[in-house]
Coordinates of C-alpha atoms and ligand atoms in Angstrom, one line a residue:
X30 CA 84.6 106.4 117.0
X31 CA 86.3 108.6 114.9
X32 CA 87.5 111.1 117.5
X33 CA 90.8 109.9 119.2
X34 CA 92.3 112.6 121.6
X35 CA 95.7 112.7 120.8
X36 CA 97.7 112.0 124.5
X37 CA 100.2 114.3 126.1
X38 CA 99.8 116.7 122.6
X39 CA 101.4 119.6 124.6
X40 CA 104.3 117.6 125.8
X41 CA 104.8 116.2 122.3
X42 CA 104.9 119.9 120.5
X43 CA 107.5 121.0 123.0
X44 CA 109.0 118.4 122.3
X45 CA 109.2 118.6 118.5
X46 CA 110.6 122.0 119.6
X47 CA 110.7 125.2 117.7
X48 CA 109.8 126.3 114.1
X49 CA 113.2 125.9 112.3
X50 CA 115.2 122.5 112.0
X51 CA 112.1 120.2 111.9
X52 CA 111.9 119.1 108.2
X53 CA 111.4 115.8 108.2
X54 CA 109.1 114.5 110.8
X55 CA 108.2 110.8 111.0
X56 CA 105.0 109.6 112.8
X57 CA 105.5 105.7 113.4
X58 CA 101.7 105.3 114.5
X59 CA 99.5 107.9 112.7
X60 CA 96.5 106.5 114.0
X61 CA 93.8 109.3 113.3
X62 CA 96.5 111.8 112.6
X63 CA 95.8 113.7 115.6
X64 CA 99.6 114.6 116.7
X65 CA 100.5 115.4 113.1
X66 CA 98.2 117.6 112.1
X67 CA 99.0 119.8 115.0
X68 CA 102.5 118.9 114.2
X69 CA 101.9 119.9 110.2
X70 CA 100.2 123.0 111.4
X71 CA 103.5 124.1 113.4
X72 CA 106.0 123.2 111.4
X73 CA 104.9 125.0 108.2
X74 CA 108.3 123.8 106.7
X75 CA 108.3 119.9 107.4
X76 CA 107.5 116.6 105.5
X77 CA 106.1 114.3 107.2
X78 CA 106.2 110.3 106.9
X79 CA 103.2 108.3 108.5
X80 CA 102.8 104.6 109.6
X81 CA 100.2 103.0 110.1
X82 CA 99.3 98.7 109.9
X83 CA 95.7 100.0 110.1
X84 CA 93.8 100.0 106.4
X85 CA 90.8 102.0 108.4
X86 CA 93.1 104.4 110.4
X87 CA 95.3 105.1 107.1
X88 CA 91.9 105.8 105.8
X89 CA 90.7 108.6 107.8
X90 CA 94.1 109.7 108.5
X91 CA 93.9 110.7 105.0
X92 CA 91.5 112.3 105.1
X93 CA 92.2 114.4 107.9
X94 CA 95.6 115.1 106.6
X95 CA 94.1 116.3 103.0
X96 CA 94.5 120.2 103.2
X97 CA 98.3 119.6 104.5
X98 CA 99.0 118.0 100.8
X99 CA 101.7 117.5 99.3
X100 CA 103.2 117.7 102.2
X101 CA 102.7 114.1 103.9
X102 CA 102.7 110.8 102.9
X103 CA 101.2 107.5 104.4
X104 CA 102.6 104.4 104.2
X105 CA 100.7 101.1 104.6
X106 CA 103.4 99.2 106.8
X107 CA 104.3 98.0 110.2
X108 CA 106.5 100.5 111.9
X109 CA 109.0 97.4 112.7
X110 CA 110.2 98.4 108.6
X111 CA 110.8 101.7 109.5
X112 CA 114.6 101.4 108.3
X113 CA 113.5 101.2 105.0
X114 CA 112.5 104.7 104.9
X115 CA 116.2 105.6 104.2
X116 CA 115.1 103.6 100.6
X117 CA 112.7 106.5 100.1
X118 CA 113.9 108.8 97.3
X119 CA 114.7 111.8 98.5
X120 CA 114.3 111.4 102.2
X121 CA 116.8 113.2 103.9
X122 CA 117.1 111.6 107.3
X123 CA 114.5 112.0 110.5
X124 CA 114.6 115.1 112.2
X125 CA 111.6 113.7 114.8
X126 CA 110.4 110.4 115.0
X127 CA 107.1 110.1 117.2
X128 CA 105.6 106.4 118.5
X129 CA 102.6 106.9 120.2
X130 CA 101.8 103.6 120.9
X131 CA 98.9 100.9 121.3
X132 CA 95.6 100.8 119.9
X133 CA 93.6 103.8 119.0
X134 CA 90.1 104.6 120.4
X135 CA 88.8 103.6 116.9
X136 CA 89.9 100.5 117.3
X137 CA 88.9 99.7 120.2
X138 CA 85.5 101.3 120.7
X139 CA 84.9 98.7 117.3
X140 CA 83.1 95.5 118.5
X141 CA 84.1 93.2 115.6
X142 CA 87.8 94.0 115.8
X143 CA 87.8 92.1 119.1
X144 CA 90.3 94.1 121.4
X145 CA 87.5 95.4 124.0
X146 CA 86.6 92.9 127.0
X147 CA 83.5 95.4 127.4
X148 CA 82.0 94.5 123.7
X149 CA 81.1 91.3 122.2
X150 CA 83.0 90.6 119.0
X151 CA 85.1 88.2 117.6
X152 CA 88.7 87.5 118.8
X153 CA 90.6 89.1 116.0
X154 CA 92.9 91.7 117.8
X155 CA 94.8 92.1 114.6
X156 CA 96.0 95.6 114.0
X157 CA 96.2 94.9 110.1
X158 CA 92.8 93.2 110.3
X159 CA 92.0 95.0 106.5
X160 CA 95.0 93.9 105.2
X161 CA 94.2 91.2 102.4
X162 CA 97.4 89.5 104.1
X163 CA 97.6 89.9 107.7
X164 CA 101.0 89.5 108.8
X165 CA 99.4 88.1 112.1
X166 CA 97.7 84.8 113.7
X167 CA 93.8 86.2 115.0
X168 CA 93.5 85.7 119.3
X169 CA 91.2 82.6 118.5
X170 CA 94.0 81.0 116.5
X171 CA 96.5 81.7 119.4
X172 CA 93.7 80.5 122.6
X173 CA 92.9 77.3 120.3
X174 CA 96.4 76.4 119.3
X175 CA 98.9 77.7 122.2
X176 CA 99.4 75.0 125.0
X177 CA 99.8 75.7 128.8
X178 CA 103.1 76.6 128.8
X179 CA 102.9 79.1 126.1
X180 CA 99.5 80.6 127.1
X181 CA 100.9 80.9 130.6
X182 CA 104.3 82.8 129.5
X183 CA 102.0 85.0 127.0
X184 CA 99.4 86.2 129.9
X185 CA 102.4 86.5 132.2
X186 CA 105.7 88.5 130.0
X187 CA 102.9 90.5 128.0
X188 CA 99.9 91.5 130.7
X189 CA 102.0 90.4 134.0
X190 CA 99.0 88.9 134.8
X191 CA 99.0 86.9 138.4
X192 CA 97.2 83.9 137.3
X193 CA 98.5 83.3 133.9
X194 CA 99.3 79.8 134.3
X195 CA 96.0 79.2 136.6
X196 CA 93.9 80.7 133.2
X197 CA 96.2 79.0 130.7
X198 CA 95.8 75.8 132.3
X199 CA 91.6 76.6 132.4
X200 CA 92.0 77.6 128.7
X201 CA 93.6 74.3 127.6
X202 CA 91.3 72.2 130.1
X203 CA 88.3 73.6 127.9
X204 CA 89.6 73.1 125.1
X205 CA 90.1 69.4 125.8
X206 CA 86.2 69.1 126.8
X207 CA 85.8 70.3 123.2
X208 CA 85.1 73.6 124.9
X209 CA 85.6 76.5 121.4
X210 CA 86.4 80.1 121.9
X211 CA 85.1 82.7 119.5
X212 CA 83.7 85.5 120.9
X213 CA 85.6 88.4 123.6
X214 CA 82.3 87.5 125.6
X215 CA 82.8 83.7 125.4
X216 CA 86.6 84.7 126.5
X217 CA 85.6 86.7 129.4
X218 CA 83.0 84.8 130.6
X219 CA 85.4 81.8 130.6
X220 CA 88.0 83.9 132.5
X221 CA 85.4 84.7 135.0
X222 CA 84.8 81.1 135.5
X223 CA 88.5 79.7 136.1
X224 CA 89.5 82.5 138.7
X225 CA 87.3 81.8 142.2
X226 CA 85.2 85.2 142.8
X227 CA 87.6 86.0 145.8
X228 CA 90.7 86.1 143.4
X229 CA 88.5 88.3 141.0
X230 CA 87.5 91.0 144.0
X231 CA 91.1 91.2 144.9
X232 CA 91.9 92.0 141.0
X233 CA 90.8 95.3 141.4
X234 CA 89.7 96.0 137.7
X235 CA 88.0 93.7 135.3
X236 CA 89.3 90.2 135.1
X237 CA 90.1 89.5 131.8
X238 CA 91.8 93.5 131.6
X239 CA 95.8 92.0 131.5
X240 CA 94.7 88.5 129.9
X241 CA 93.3 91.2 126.7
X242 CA 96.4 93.0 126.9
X243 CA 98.3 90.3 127.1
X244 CA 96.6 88.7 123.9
X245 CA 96.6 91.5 122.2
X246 CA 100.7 92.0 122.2
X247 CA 100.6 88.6 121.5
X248 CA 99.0 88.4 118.2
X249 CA 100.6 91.7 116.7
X250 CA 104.2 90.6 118.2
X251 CA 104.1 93.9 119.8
X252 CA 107.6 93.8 121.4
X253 CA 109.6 92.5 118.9
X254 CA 108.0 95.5 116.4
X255 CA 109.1 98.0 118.8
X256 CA 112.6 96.6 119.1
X257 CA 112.9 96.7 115.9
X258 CA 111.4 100.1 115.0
X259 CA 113.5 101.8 117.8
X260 CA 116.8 100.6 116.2
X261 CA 115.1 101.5 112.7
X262 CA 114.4 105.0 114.1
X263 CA 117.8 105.7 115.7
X264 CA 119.6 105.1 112.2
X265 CA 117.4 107.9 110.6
X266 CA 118.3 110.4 112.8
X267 CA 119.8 113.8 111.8
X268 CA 122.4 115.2 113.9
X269 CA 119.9 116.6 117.0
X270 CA 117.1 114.5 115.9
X271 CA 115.0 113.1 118.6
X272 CA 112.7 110.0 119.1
X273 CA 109.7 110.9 121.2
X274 CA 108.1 107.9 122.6
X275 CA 104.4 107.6 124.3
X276 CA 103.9 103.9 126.1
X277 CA 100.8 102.9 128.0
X278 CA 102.5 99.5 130.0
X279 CA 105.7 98.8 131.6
X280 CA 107.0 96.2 129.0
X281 CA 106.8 99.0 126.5
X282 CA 108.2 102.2 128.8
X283 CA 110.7 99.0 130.1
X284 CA 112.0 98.9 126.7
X285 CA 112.5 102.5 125.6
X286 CA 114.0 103.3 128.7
X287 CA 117.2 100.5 128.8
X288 CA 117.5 101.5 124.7
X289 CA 118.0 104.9 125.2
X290 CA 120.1 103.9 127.7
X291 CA 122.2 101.8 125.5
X292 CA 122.0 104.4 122.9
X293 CA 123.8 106.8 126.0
X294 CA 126.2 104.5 126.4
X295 CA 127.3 104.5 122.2
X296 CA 127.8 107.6 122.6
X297 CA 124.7 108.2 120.1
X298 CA 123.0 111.0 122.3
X299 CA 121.4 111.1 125.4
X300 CA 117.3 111.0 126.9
X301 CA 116.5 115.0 127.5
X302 CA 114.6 115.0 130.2
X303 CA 116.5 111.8 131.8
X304 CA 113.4 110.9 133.1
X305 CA 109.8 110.1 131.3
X306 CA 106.9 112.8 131.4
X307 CA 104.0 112.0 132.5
X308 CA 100.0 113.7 131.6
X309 CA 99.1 116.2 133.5
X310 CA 96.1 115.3 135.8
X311 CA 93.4 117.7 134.0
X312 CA 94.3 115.7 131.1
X313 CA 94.0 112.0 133.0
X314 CA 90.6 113.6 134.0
X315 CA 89.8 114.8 130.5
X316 CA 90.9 111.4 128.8
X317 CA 91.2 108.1 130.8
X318 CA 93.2 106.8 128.0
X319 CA 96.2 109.1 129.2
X320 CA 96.1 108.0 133.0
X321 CA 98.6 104.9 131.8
X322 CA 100.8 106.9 129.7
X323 CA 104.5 108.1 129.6
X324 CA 106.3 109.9 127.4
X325 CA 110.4 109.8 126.8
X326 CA 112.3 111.8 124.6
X327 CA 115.5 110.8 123.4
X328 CA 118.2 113.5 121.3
X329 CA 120.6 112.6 119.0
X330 CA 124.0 114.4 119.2
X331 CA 124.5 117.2 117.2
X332 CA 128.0 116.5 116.2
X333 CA 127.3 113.3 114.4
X334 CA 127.5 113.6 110.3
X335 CA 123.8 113.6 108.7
X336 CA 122.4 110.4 108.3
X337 CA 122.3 110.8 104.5
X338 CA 125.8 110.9 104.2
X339 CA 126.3 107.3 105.6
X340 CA 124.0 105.7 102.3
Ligands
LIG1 C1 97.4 105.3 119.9 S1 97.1 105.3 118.2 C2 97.9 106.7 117.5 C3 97.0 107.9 117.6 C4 97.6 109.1 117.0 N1 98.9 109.6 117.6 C5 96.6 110.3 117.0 O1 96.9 111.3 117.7 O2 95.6 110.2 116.3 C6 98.2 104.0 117.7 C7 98.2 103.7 116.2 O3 99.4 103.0 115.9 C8 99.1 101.9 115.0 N2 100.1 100.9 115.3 C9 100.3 100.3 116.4 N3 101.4 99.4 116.3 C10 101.8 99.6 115.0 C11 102.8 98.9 114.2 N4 103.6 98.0 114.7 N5 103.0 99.4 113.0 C12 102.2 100.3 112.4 N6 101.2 100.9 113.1 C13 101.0 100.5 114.3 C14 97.7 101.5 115.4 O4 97.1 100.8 114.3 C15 97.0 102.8 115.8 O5 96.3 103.3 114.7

């Protein structure tokens, strides 16, 4: 699927604000380019610096973003080097940095890249798959090598999943009857067997939904990228900058919302609104993606010296 519709756009142009003071814009998860082209298109002043870890996404993104040249540039990384933008000759600090996190339709409506409970594929889940060198372990490495414990504390921290340890322990029990795991089919199908059916009709959604999730976070150390990329991003920011943040769990929102918070507290600048937007409901029915999502905004101080200055 090539088409990805870009969640809570609206929010994320008002956001970005008005036409002037937006000259360096940095999108930490370009995915398909959606937000920045609209953001391009506004802004007929600004630069902007894309992420993605995704050789296909970086690919079409490209393409997409063609008629906005020179006036972009895409850079093949994980967003947890974001700091290393300030390397960039002649970048002049971030006026808007944008996360819009998680995995993009295209990625998920692909079978073989194994992130979809709903198709069969391979357990891959990397989100730097077409890397040469992946950075990252594939979800059949992790469910063949991970023992009880770990498997337990991965389903639970990462998908908050009820019966983590009751599927670890399944998991590990298969494997010792020289039970393999290869397939998202042989994965849910597994799942399905280790919970009794009365656990699985009080799940209320698919089974294997949070244990996916949970995997998926797992193998592309999910949280420790955004940890790092948040404390990457603040040390960018221009004087008024602003970090604008879509999540789609509570780990991630979780996160974002006690750093800004500590950011408040440094005096660095404050969340504006205090408290996260959410999609309007014509968009949650438009795009089911967006039901999950939130979106916080956090603005730098103005009084604070540019961020140039301090290299
Ligand atoms: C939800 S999509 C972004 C969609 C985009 N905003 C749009 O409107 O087209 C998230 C993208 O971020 C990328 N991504 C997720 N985590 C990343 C990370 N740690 N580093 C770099 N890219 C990442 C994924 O590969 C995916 O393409």
């Amino acid at each position: 699927m090539r088409e990805h519709q870009s969640v809570m756009l609206n929010e994320v142009l008002d956001a970005v604000g008005g036409e002037t003071n937006v000259r360096t814009v940095v999108d930490a998860t370009l995915g398909l380019a959606g937000h920045s082209i609209e953001i391009l298109k506004r802004h007929p002043e600004a630069f902007l610096y894309g992420f993605d870890q995704d050789a296909e996404a970086r690919e079409i993104a490209a393409e997409r973003l063609a008629p906005f040249a020179p006036r972009f540039e895409i850079i093949a990384d994980n967003f947890r080097n974001i700091g290393l933008l300030k390397e960039i000759d002649g970048f002049r600090g971030a006026d808007v940095v944008l996360f819009d996190l998680g995995v993009s339709n295209l990625q998920i409506s692909e079978p073989e890249r194994g992130f979809s409970f709903q198709y069969d594929g391979p357990l891959d889940m990397r989100m730097d798959a077409g890397d040469e060198e992946s950075s990252h372990p594939k979800a059949e490495e992790v469910l063949r090598t991970a023992g009880v414990k770990e498997l337990t504390e991965i389903f639970r921290d990462y998908g908050e999943e009820r019966y983590a340890f009751q599927i670890a322990k399944g998991i590990v029990r298969h494997r010792e009857h020289g039970g393999e795991l290869h397939s998202t089919t042989e994965l849910v199908e597994l799942i399905r067997k280790i919970l009794p059916a009365p656990v699985q009709r009080k799940m209320g959604g698919h089974p294997a939904r949070k244990v996916f999730q949970a995997l998926r976070i797992a193998v592309n150390d999910e949280m420790n990228a955004l940890s790092e990329a948040l404390d990457g991003a603040a040390a960018l920011l221009n004087p008024a900058g602003k970090i604008i943040v879509i999540s789609y769990h509570s780990l991630e929102d979780r996160m974002v919302k006690h750093r800004f918070r500590k950011w408040k507290e440094e005096e660095l600048g404050e969340p504006n609104p205090r408290k996260a937007l959410l999609p309007a409901e014509d968009e949650v029915e438009a795009n089911y993606k967006s039901r999950s999502a939130k979106l916080r905004i956090f603005e730098k101080y103005e009084e604070d010296e540019k961020v140039e200055d301090e290299f």
